[in-house]
Amino acid sequence: EDDAARPYQPLFTLDRAAKVRIDFKRGTRLAKRLTVSARKGTNRKTITLRPGRYSVRVAAIGGNAGSRSVRVT
């Protein structure tokens, strides 16, 4: 089994420019957290994650949040 980290690009859309926090959870454990400045419209950020199932939460700092479950293979 290959446990090497894989590139993953979360894709998210904003209705205005904002700073966003992206949390990657594996079960109840926080696997990775990023804070990025994002522009209005579609944004993507390349990161590396080990294979597995993650819950991804994107939250504008001081604003709304959305989440989704993803699988990294």
PDB file of C-alpha atoms in Angstrom:
ATOM      1  CA  GLU A   1       0.000   0.000   0.000  1.00  0.00           C
ATOM      2  CA  ASP A   2       1.344   3.399  -1.014  1.00  0.00           C
ATOM      3  CA  ASP A   3       0.915   6.019   1.748  1.00  0.00           C
ATOM      4  CA  ALA A   4       2.628   8.834  -0.155  1.00  0.00           C
ATOM      5  CA  ALA A   5       0.884  12.215  -0.048  1.00  0.00           C
ATOM      6  CA  ARG A   6      -1.146  13.125  -3.119  1.00  0.00           C
ATOM      7  CA  PRO A   7      -1.919  16.549  -4.552  1.00  0.00           C
ATOM      8  CA  TYR A   8      -5.512  17.669  -4.026  1.00  0.00           C
ATOM      9  CA  GLN A   9      -7.181  20.874  -5.215  1.00  0.00           C
ATOM     10  CA  PRO A  10     -10.236  21.989  -3.277  1.00  0.00           C
ATOM     11  CA  LEU A  11     -12.396  24.137  -5.558  1.00  0.00           C
ATOM     12  CA  PHE A  12     -14.748  26.710  -4.041  1.00  0.00           C
ATOM     13  CA  THR A  13     -16.737  29.732  -5.202  1.00  0.00           C
ATOM     14  CA  LEU A  14     -17.163  33.037  -3.368  1.00  0.00           C
ATOM     15  CA  ASP A  15     -19.600  35.860  -4.077  1.00  0.00           C
ATOM     16  CA  ARG A  16     -16.993  38.405  -2.882  1.00  0.00           C
ATOM     17  CA  ALA A  17     -13.285  38.469  -2.086  1.00  0.00           C
ATOM     18  CA  ALA A  18     -12.518  37.208   1.425  1.00  0.00           C
ATOM     19  CA  LYS A  19     -10.032  35.434   3.648  1.00  0.00           C
ATOM     20  CA  VAL A  20     -11.116  31.821   4.016  1.00  0.00           C
ATOM     21  CA  ARG A  21     -10.115  28.995   6.305  1.00  0.00           C
ATOM     22  CA  ILE A  22     -10.051  25.482   4.839  1.00  0.00           C
ATOM     23  CA  ASP A  23     -10.136  22.619   7.372  1.00  0.00           C
ATOM     24  CA  PHE A  24      -9.455  18.991   6.437  1.00  0.00           C
ATOM     25  CA  LYS A  25     -10.711  16.540   9.062  1.00  0.00           C
ATOM     26  CA  ARG A  26     -10.121  12.814   9.136  1.00  0.00           C
ATOM     27  CA  GLY A  27     -12.758  11.482  11.494  1.00  0.00           C
ATOM     28  CA  THR A  28     -12.708  13.900  14.419  1.00  0.00           C
ATOM     29  CA  ARG A  29      -9.013  14.783  13.981  1.00  0.00           C
ATOM     30  CA  LEU A  30      -7.972  17.970  12.194  1.00  0.00           C
ATOM     31  CA  ALA A  31      -5.533  16.782   9.522  1.00  0.00           C
ATOM     32  CA  LYS A  32      -4.699  20.152   7.950  1.00  0.00           C
ATOM     33  CA  ARG A  33      -5.804  23.788   8.174  1.00  0.00           C
ATOM     34  CA  LEU A  34      -5.111  26.517   5.624  1.00  0.00           C
ATOM     35  CA  THR A  35      -5.950  30.210   5.664  1.00  0.00           C
ATOM     36  CA  VAL A  36      -5.892  31.838   2.232  1.00  0.00           C
ATOM     37  CA  SER A  37      -6.952  35.098   0.616  1.00  0.00           C
ATOM     38  CA  ALA A  38      -9.470  34.262  -2.100  1.00  0.00           C
ATOM     39  CA  ARG A  39     -11.000  36.360  -4.853  1.00  0.00           C
ATOM     40  CA  LYS A  40     -14.596  36.669  -5.985  1.00  0.00           C
ATOM     41  CA  GLY A  41     -15.571  33.715  -8.193  1.00  0.00           C
ATOM     42  CA  THR A  42     -13.962  30.276  -8.429  1.00  0.00           C
ATOM     43  CA  ASN A  43     -10.838  29.589  -6.388  1.00  0.00           C
ATOM     44  CA  ARG A  44      -8.554  26.583  -5.999  1.00  0.00           C
ATOM     45  CA  LYS A  45      -5.574  25.795  -3.794  1.00  0.00           C
ATOM     46  CA  THR A  46      -3.241  22.821  -4.322  1.00  0.00           C
ATOM     47  CA  ILE A  47      -2.222  20.929  -1.189  1.00  0.00           C
ATOM     48  CA  THR A  48      -0.921  17.440  -0.426  1.00  0.00           C
ATOM     49  CA  LEU A  49      -2.864  14.888   1.618  1.00  0.00           C
ATOM     50  CA  ARG A  50      -2.361  11.226   2.406  1.00  0.00           C
ATOM     51  CA  PRO A  51      -4.876   8.847   0.803  1.00  0.00           C
ATOM     52  CA  GLY A  52      -8.141   8.467   2.723  1.00  0.00           C
ATOM     53  CA  ARG A  53     -11.534  10.041   3.379  1.00  0.00           C
ATOM     54  CA  TYR A  54     -11.642  13.641   4.562  1.00  0.00           C
ATOM     55  CA  SER A  55     -14.322  16.109   5.530  1.00  0.00           C
ATOM     56  CA  VAL A  56     -13.482  19.502   4.016  1.00  0.00           C
ATOM     57  CA  ARG A  57     -14.926  22.713   5.462  1.00  0.00           C
ATOM     58  CA  VAL A  58     -14.465  26.089   3.775  1.00  0.00           C
ATOM     59  CA  ALA A  59     -15.373  29.099   5.930  1.00  0.00           C
ATOM     60  CA  ALA A  60     -15.059  32.789   5.162  1.00  0.00           C
ATOM     61  CA  ILE A  61     -13.521  34.435   8.205  1.00  0.00           C
ATOM     62  CA  GLY A  62     -16.407  36.280   9.841  1.00  0.00           C
ATOM     63  CA  GLY A  63     -18.925  34.828   7.372  1.00  0.00           C
ATOM     64  CA  ASN A  64     -20.620  31.727   5.972  1.00  0.00           C
ATOM     65  CA  ALA A  65     -19.262  28.184   5.757  1.00  0.00           C
ATOM     66  CA  GLY A  66     -19.866  25.077   3.662  1.00  0.00           C
ATOM     67  CA  SER A  67     -18.605  21.500   3.965  1.00  0.00           C
ATOM     68  CA  ARG A  68     -18.245  18.378   1.851  1.00  0.00           C
ATOM     69  CA  SER A  69     -16.800  14.881   2.225  1.00  0.00           C
ATOM     70  CA  VAL A  70     -14.045  13.922  -0.228  1.00  0.00           C
ATOM     71  CA  ARG A  71     -11.889  10.891  -0.888  1.00  0.00           C
ATOM     72  CA  VAL A  72      -8.194  11.241  -1.771  1.00  0.00           C
ATOM     73  CA  THR A  73      -6.811   8.222  -3.642  1.00  0.00           C
TER      74      THR A  73
END
